[in-house]
Amino acid sequence: MDEKIDLNVLREVTDEDGGKSVCININGEYREHGYRIASVDYWRRLFSLPILEDDIFIITYPRVGTTLLQTILLSLFSKSFAAKEFFKSSPFIELITDTYDGPEVTRNTQSPRLLKTHLPMSLIPKTYMTSKPKSIIVDLTLDQFFDIFVKQELHANGSWFKWHKEWLKYATSEDNDHCLVVNYKDLVEDKLSTIKHIAKFLDINVSEELLYKAKEDSDFNTMQERFSNFGVKKFIREGQIGRGKEQLSDVYKRQFDEKVRNELGELLNLIKM
């Protein structure tokens, strides 16, 4: 990684509403990443979180099929994907709420751990780079980014462009054999073939019956019902692609396409239009 984080000079700040956040010292400059976290101690625990070689990482930008992929993997590993146990079966490493502490849950989860993160590469726990766990990076389609952009749903995880450039460049480097890039469009429209590809990457010997079970378990309507019954609304989205793009004028589309090509360069070949 090009960016270096100094754990000794994290700075906690309080906004006008009383919410706390942390300015992180990266390359000698403080940056506000937008995560409203309880304390500086939390970031220290997150950055120093031990990552194991047999961990499996699910790495996604927000709202790009994370729960879909988690459900598939939990099904393949025969772990519980019931809504009330979901983030225990597959810890969300950076999530912190009044009732959930991601680093602590991760530490207490038995191997093999299926770990979820939306973190940009600059904020991933430092032992990730040495342990090199198997990682599946879900690639957001440009159509989906239109959807996010039109709805102005930008995230604390930072720029879509920067997030993808960091992770895709790392995942596709010549000496990287522990990362698999999966396109969300394939995950939705060619699910069974994509599940087989994931299972092969993870060296999982699975029967046709289990592959089809994973496909059925991750059906959007089934997942929506599962979480709705637990009282969680709109946690599972529509699973459809490309609606935001329809709302943009031809001129704006051309301007956007030009920006995408300038920002991503050769990495654009990995992203489906």
mmCIF file of C-alpha atoms in Angstrom:
data_model
loop_
_atom_site.group_PDB
_atom_site.id
_atom_site.type_symbol
_atom_site.label_atom_id
_atom_site.label_comp_id
_atom_site.label_asym_id
_atom_site.label_seq_id
_atom_site.Cartn_x
_atom_site.Cartn_y
_atom_site.Cartn_z
ATOM 1 C CA MET A 1 0.000 0.000 0.000
ATOM 2 C CA ASP A 2 1.203 3.489 -0.781
ATOM 3 C CA GLU A 3 -0.478 5.049 2.235
ATOM 4 C CA LYS A 4 0.964 4.640 5.720
ATOM 5 C CA ILE A 5 -1.100 4.999 8.870
ATOM 6 C CA ASP A 6 0.489 6.163 12.103
ATOM 7 C CA LEU A 7 -1.432 4.473 14.920
ATOM 8 C CA ASN A 8 0.237 6.654 17.541
ATOM 9 C CA VAL A 9 -1.304 9.923 16.386
ATOM 10 C CA LEU A 10 -4.986 9.172 15.890
ATOM 11 C CA ARG A 11 -7.085 12.151 16.942
ATOM 12 C CA GLU A 12 -10.647 11.943 18.268
ATOM 13 C CA VAL A 13 -12.980 14.846 17.473
ATOM 14 C CA THR A 14 -16.572 15.632 18.463
ATOM 15 C CA ASP A 15 -18.966 17.278 16.021
ATOM 16 C CA GLU A 16 -21.742 19.790 16.770
ATOM 17 C CA ASP A 17 -24.257 16.991 17.389
ATOM 18 C CA GLY A 18 -22.017 15.317 19.921
ATOM 19 C CA GLY A 19 -21.076 12.481 17.562
ATOM 20 C CA LYS A 20 -17.513 11.235 17.793
ATOM 21 C CA SER A 21 -15.227 10.463 14.889
ATOM 22 C CA VAL A 22 -11.530 9.941 14.405
ATOM 23 C CA CYS A 23 -9.094 11.821 12.207
ATOM 24 C CA ILE A 24 -6.558 9.296 10.968
ATOM 25 C CA ASN A 25 -2.944 10.239 10.327
ATOM 26 C CA ILE A 26 -2.087 8.977 6.846
ATOM 27 C CA ASN A 27 1.247 9.900 5.284
ATOM 28 C CA GLY A 28 1.685 12.603 7.906
ATOM 29 C CA GLU A 29 -1.687 14.282 7.320
ATOM 30 C CA TYR A 30 -4.897 13.968 9.307
ATOM 31 C CA ARG A 31 -7.879 12.776 7.293
ATOM 32 C CA GLU A 32 -11.517 12.457 8.258
ATOM 33 C CA HIS A 33 -12.807 9.165 6.846
ATOM 34 C CA GLY A 34 -16.388 9.614 7.912
ATOM 35 C CA TYR A 35 -16.632 6.612 10.225
ATOM 36 C CA ARG A 36 -18.430 7.677 13.399
ATOM 37 C CA ILE A 37 -16.577 5.435 15.803
ATOM 38 C CA ALA A 38 -16.718 5.290 19.590
ATOM 39 C CA SER A 39 -13.045 5.859 20.303
ATOM 40 C CA VAL A 40 -9.464 5.987 19.119
ATOM 41 C CA ASP A 41 -9.028 2.642 20.865
ATOM 42 C CA TYR A 42 -11.464 1.114 18.377
ATOM 43 C CA TRP A 43 -9.259 2.041 15.412
ATOM 44 C CA ARG A 44 -6.198 0.662 17.147
ATOM 45 C CA ARG A 45 -8.000 -2.622 17.771
ATOM 46 C CA LEU A 46 -9.182 -2.738 14.157
ATOM 47 C CA PHE A 47 -5.769 -2.022 12.613
ATOM 48 C CA SER A 48 -4.061 -4.565 14.876
ATOM 49 C CA LEU A 49 -6.694 -7.261 14.338
ATOM 50 C CA PRO A 50 -4.934 -10.606 13.717
ATOM 51 C CA ILE A 51 -5.757 -11.892 10.231
ATOM 52 C CA LEU A 52 -5.244 -15.623 9.716
ATOM 53 C CA GLU A 53 -4.086 -17.485 6.621
ATOM 54 C CA ASP A 54 -7.250 -19.600 6.560
ATOM 55 C CA ASP A 55 -9.571 -16.589 6.800
ATOM 56 C CA ILE A 56 -11.801 -15.894 3.817
ATOM 57 C CA PHE A 57 -12.457 -12.229 3.095
ATOM 58 C CA ILE A 58 -15.506 -10.804 1.355
ATOM 59 C CA ILE A 59 -14.379 -7.381 0.161
ATOM 60 C CA THR A 60 -16.959 -5.068 -1.372
ATOM 61 C CA TYR A 61 -17.875 -1.459 -1.818
ATOM 62 C CA PRO A 62 -21.191 -0.828 0.013
ATOM 63 C CA ARG A 63 -24.388 -2.041 -1.684
ATOM 64 C CA VAL A 64 -22.769 -4.365 -4.143
ATOM 65 C CA GLY A 65 -24.055 -7.810 -3.252
ATOM 66 C CA THR A 66 -22.198 -8.307 0.020
ATOM 67 C CA THR A 67 -25.059 -10.134 1.731
ATOM 68 C CA LEU A 68 -25.627 -12.201 -1.406
ATOM 69 C CA LEU A 69 -22.026 -13.420 -1.406
ATOM 70 C CA GLN A 70 -22.029 -13.960 2.362
ATOM 71 C CA THR A 71 -25.118 -16.132 2.067
ATOM 72 C CA ILE A 72 -23.559 -18.189 -0.725
ATOM 73 C CA LEU A 73 -20.393 -18.822 1.275
ATOM 74 C CA LEU A 74 -22.257 -19.580 4.505
ATOM 75 C CA SER A 75 -24.331 -22.098 2.576
ATOM 76 C CA LEU A 76 -21.247 -23.711 0.987
ATOM 77 C CA PHE A 77 -19.593 -23.992 4.409
ATOM 78 C CA SER A 78 -22.844 -25.217 6.007
ATOM 79 C CA LYS A 79 -22.871 -22.360 8.513
ATOM 80 C CA SER A 80 -25.959 -20.613 9.819
ATOM 81 C CA PHE A 81 -27.234 -17.701 7.738
ATOM 82 C CA ALA A 82 -30.279 -17.027 9.895
ATOM 83 C CA ALA A 83 -30.773 -13.274 10.178
ATOM 84 C CA LYS A 84 -30.224 -13.139 13.932
ATOM 85 C CA GLU A 85 -26.893 -14.980 13.627
ATOM 86 C CA PHE A 86 -25.729 -13.535 10.315
ATOM 87 C CA PHE A 87 -22.991 -11.184 11.562
ATOM 88 C CA LYS A 88 -21.801 -13.808 14.038
ATOM 89 C CA SER A 89 -21.465 -16.460 11.351
ATOM 90 C CA SER A 90 -19.771 -13.947 9.043
ATOM 91 C CA PRO A 91 -18.314 -11.070 11.115
ATOM 92 C CA PHE A 92 -18.417 -7.515 9.773
ATOM 93 C CA ILE A 93 -14.935 -6.613 10.963
ATOM 94 C CA GLU A 94 -15.263 -2.810 11.145
ATOM 95 C CA LEU A 95 -18.877 -2.530 12.282
ATOM 96 C CA ILE A 96 -19.471 -1.060 15.703
ATOM 97 C CA THR A 97 -22.847 -0.332 17.286
ATOM 98 C CA ASP A 98 -24.274 -0.306 20.800
ATOM 99 C CA THR A 99 -24.701 -4.091 20.560
ATOM 100 C CA TYR A 100 -22.015 -5.195 18.101
ATOM 101 C CA ASP A 101 -18.242 -4.868 18.183
ATOM 102 C CA GLY A 102 -16.776 -6.085 14.896
ATOM 103 C CA PRO A 103 -13.141 -6.570 15.998
ATOM 104 C CA GLU A 104 -14.214 -8.406 19.142
ATOM 105 C CA VAL A 105 -16.665 -10.677 17.299
ATOM 106 C CA THR A 106 -13.967 -11.413 14.708
ATOM 107 C CA ARG A 107 -11.424 -12.366 17.372
ATOM 108 C CA ASN A 108 -13.914 -14.747 19.006
ATOM 109 C CA THR A 109 -15.000 -16.503 15.810
ATOM 110 C CA GLN A 110 -13.582 -19.960 15.133
ATOM 111 C CA SER A 111 -11.727 -20.741 11.919
ATOM 112 C CA PRO A 112 -12.313 -20.813 9.093
ATOM 113 C CA ARG A 113 -13.716 -17.306 9.444
ATOM 114 C CA LEU A 114 -15.810 -15.700 6.708
ATOM 115 C CA LEU A 115 -15.051 -12.020 7.169
ATOM 116 C CA LYS A 116 -16.861 -9.096 5.589
ATOM 117 C CA THR A 117 -15.407 -5.640 5.011
ATOM 118 C CA HIS A 118 -16.147 -2.461 3.066
ATOM 119 C CA LEU A 119 -12.843 -0.896 4.107
ATOM 120 C CA PRO A 120 -10.678 0.822 1.521
ATOM 121 C CA MET A 121 -7.332 -0.853 1.141
ATOM 122 C CA SER A 122 -5.567 1.879 3.120
ATOM 123 C CA LEU A 123 -7.583 0.976 6.237
ATOM 124 C CA ILE A 124 -7.438 -2.834 6.112
ATOM 125 C CA PRO A 125 -5.839 -4.450 9.231
ATOM 126 C CA LYS A 126 -2.078 -4.475 8.766
ATOM 127 C CA THR A 127 -1.678 -8.260 9.129
ATOM 128 C CA TYR A 128 -3.848 -8.799 6.037
ATOM 129 C CA MET A 129 -0.853 -8.073 3.811
ATOM 130 C CA THR A 130 1.351 -10.691 5.487
ATOM 131 C CA SER A 131 -1.263 -13.410 6.040
ATOM 132 C CA LYS A 132 -2.677 -13.063 2.514
ATOM 133 C CA PRO A 133 -5.986 -14.825 3.196
ATOM 134 C CA LYS A 134 -8.186 -15.963 0.335
ATOM 135 C CA SER A 135 -10.219 -12.922 -0.665
ATOM 136 C CA ILE A 136 -13.175 -12.414 -2.973
ATOM 137 C CA ILE A 137 -13.513 -8.852 -4.218
ATOM 138 C CA VAL A 138 -16.897 -8.011 -5.715
ATOM 139 C CA ASP A 139 -16.558 -5.606 -8.594
ATOM 140 C CA LEU A 140 -19.303 -2.971 -8.777
ATOM 141 C CA THR A 141 -20.642 -2.501 -12.292
ATOM 142 C CA LEU A 142 -20.760 0.956 -13.826
ATOM 143 C CA ASP A 143 -24.539 0.651 -14.033
ATOM 144 C CA GLN A 144 -24.643 0.186 -10.272
ATOM 145 C CA PHE A 145 -22.447 3.210 -9.726
ATOM 146 C CA PHE A 146 -24.928 5.228 -11.770
ATOM 147 C CA ASP A 147 -27.593 4.037 -9.335
ATOM 148 C CA ILE A 148 -25.506 5.125 -6.338
ATOM 149 C CA PHE A 149 -24.521 8.421 -7.957
ATOM 150 C CA VAL A 150 -28.059 9.380 -9.022
ATOM 151 C CA LYS A 151 -29.364 8.691 -5.503
ATOM 152 C CA GLN A 152 -26.351 10.521 -4.018
ATOM 153 C CA GLU A 153 -25.609 7.504 -1.840
ATOM 154 C CA LEU A 154 -21.917 8.179 -1.342
ATOM 155 C CA HIS A 155 -20.264 6.398 1.548
ATOM 156 C CA ALA A 156 -17.742 6.833 4.317
ATOM 157 C CA ASN A 157 -15.614 4.307 2.445
ATOM 158 C CA GLY A 158 -14.610 7.083 0.086
ATOM 159 C CA SER A 159 -14.519 7.516 -3.651
ATOM 160 C CA TRP A 160 -15.855 4.636 -5.743
ATOM 161 C CA PHE A 161 -12.985 5.250 -8.141
ATOM 162 C CA LYS A 162 -10.255 5.205 -5.503
ATOM 163 C CA TRP A 163 -11.713 2.188 -3.700
ATOM 164 C CA HIS A 164 -11.766 0.168 -6.914
ATOM 165 C CA LYS A 165 -8.374 1.336 -8.152
ATOM 166 C CA GLU A 166 -6.693 0.332 -4.889
ATOM 167 C CA TRP A 167 -8.276 -3.089 -4.572
ATOM 168 C CA LEU A 168 -8.339 -4.068 -8.258
ATOM 169 C CA LYS A 169 -4.739 -3.044 -8.803
ATOM 170 C CA TYR A 170 -3.674 -5.124 -5.815
ATOM 171 C CA ALA A 171 -5.898 -8.101 -6.690
ATOM 172 C CA THR A 172 -4.647 -8.322 -10.282
ATOM 173 C CA SER A 173 -0.930 -7.857 -9.607
ATOM 174 C CA GLU A 174 1.287 -10.624 -10.985
ATOM 175 C CA ASP A 175 2.338 -12.022 -7.605
ATOM 176 C CA ASN A 176 -1.193 -12.099 -6.163
ATOM 177 C CA ASP A 177 -2.785 -15.537 -6.114
ATOM 178 C CA HIS A 178 -5.011 -15.122 -3.063
ATOM 179 C CA CYS A 179 -7.609 -12.722 -4.519
ATOM 180 C CA LEU A 180 -10.491 -13.442 -6.857
ATOM 181 C CA VAL A 181 -12.401 -10.617 -8.546
ATOM 182 C CA VAL A 182 -16.063 -11.478 -9.066
ATOM 183 C CA ASN A 183 -18.330 -9.202 -11.065
ATOM 184 C CA TYR A 184 -21.664 -8.451 -9.436
ATOM 185 C CA LYS A 185 -23.476 -8.741 -12.751
ATOM 186 C CA ASP A 186 -22.220 -12.324 -13.135
ATOM 187 C CA LEU A 187 -23.153 -13.061 -9.534
ATOM 188 C CA VAL A 188 -26.737 -12.050 -10.288
ATOM 189 C CA GLU A 189 -27.236 -13.150 -13.886
ATOM 190 C CA ASP A 190 -25.005 -16.258 -14.004
ATOM 191 C CA LYS A 191 -25.116 -17.262 -10.367
ATOM 192 C CA LEU A 192 -24.553 -21.016 -10.601
ATOM 193 C CA SER A 193 -21.449 -20.735 -12.797
ATOM 194 C CA THR A 194 -20.086 -18.003 -10.539
ATOM 195 C CA ILE A 195 -20.671 -20.141 -7.419
ATOM 196 C CA LYS A 196 -18.756 -22.998 -9.076
ATOM 197 C CA HIS A 197 -15.916 -20.593 -9.888
ATOM 198 C CA ILE A 198 -15.805 -19.367 -6.281
ATOM 199 C CA ALA A 199 -15.832 -22.926 -4.901
ATOM 200 C CA LYS A 200 -12.920 -23.880 -7.158
ATOM 201 C CA PHE A 201 -10.948 -20.805 -6.067
ATOM 202 C CA LEU A 202 -11.508 -21.707 -2.408
ATOM 203 C CA ASP A 203 -10.599 -25.372 -3.025
ATOM 204 C CA ILE A 204 -13.989 -26.512 -1.781
ATOM 205 C CA ASN A 205 -15.123 -29.921 -2.960
ATOM 206 C CA VAL A 206 -18.876 -29.547 -3.243
ATOM 207 C CA SER A 207 -21.590 -31.691 -4.758
ATOM 208 C CA GLU A 208 -24.025 -30.484 -7.401
ATOM 209 C CA GLU A 209 -26.699 -30.702 -4.717
ATOM 210 C CA LEU A 210 -24.816 -28.278 -2.455
ATOM 211 C CA LEU A 211 -24.138 -25.893 -5.354
ATOM 212 C CA TYR A 212 -27.841 -25.733 -6.170
ATOM 213 C CA LYS A 213 -28.653 -25.328 -2.476
ATOM 214 C CA ALA A 214 -26.323 -22.316 -2.289
ATOM 215 C CA LYS A 215 -28.049 -20.883 -5.344
ATOM 216 C CA GLU A 216 -31.501 -21.325 -3.805
ATOM 217 C CA ASP A 217 -30.440 -20.098 -0.364
ATOM 218 C CA SER A 218 -29.199 -16.862 -1.966
ATOM 219 C CA ASP A 219 -32.359 -16.186 -3.966
ATOM 220 C CA PHE A 220 -33.258 -12.512 -3.488
ATOM 221 C CA ASN A 221 -36.864 -13.146 -2.505
ATOM 222 C CA THR A 222 -35.787 -15.819 -0.036
ATOM 223 C CA MET A 223 -33.175 -13.540 1.552
ATOM 224 C CA GLN A 224 -35.613 -10.626 1.719
ATOM 225 C CA GLU A 225 -38.188 -12.771 3.485
ATOM 226 C CA ARG A 226 -35.569 -14.162 5.865
ATOM 227 C CA PHE A 227 -34.452 -10.715 7.020
ATOM 228 C CA SER A 228 -37.952 -9.201 6.961
ATOM 229 C CA ASN A 229 -39.156 -11.919 9.311
ATOM 230 C CA PHE A 230 -36.383 -10.873 11.674
ATOM 231 C CA GLY A 231 -37.607 -7.274 11.556
ATOM 232 C CA VAL A 232 -34.926 -5.899 9.224
ATOM 233 C CA LYS A 233 -36.407 -3.864 6.384
ATOM 234 C CA LYS A 234 -34.667 -3.049 3.089
ATOM 235 C CA PHE A 235 -31.506 -4.907 4.139
ATOM 236 C CA ILE A 236 -31.784 -6.921 0.937
ATOM 237 C CA ARG A 237 -32.244 -4.741 -2.115
ATOM 238 C CA GLU A 238 -33.754 -5.480 -5.498
ATOM 239 C CA GLY A 239 -30.868 -7.342 -7.087
ATOM 240 C CA GLN A 240 -31.432 -5.442 -10.330
ATOM 241 C CA ILE A 241 -28.888 -3.608 -12.424
ATOM 242 C CA GLY A 242 -28.857 -0.412 -14.423
ATOM 243 C CA ARG A 243 -31.810 1.726 -13.358
ATOM 244 C CA GLY A 244 -29.837 4.815 -12.415
ATOM 245 C CA LYS A 245 -28.263 5.084 -15.841
ATOM 246 C CA GLU A 246 -31.687 5.515 -17.440
ATOM 247 C CA GLN A 247 -32.141 8.794 -15.542
ATOM 248 C CA LEU A 248 -29.114 10.527 -17.066
ATOM 249 C CA SER A 249 -28.986 12.572 -20.266
ATOM 250 C CA ASP A 250 -26.827 11.411 -23.185
ATOM 251 C CA VAL A 251 -24.461 14.352 -22.629
ATOM 252 C CA TYR A 252 -24.015 13.498 -18.956
ATOM 253 C CA LYS A 253 -23.485 9.826 -19.789
ATOM 254 C CA ARG A 254 -20.666 10.737 -22.172
ATOM 255 C CA GLN A 255 -19.070 13.003 -19.573
ATOM 256 C CA PHE A 256 -19.328 10.271 -16.970
ATOM 257 C CA ASP A 257 -17.886 7.622 -19.307
ATOM 258 C CA GLU A 258 -14.931 9.889 -20.032
ATOM 259 C CA LYS A 259 -14.268 10.421 -16.326
ATOM 260 C CA VAL A 260 -14.460 6.672 -15.692
ATOM 261 C CA ARG A 261 -11.927 5.933 -18.420
ATOM 262 C CA ASN A 262 -9.567 8.644 -17.178
ATOM 263 C CA GLU A 263 -9.816 7.465 -13.569
ATOM 264 C CA LEU A 264 -9.551 3.704 -14.069
ATOM 265 C CA GLY A 265 -7.426 3.355 -17.215
ATOM 266 C CA GLU A 266 -6.536 -0.286 -17.928
ATOM 267 C CA LEU A 267 -8.477 -1.476 -14.864
ATOM 268 C CA LEU A 268 -11.660 -0.601 -16.762
ATOM 269 C CA ASN A 269 -11.285 -3.939 -18.555
ATOM 270 C CA LEU A 270 -12.221 -5.680 -15.306
ATOM 271 C CA ILE A 271 -15.466 -3.720 -14.919
ATOM 272 C CA LYS A 272 -18.572 -4.577 -16.904
ATOM 273 C CA MET A 273 -20.362 -1.675 -18.523
#
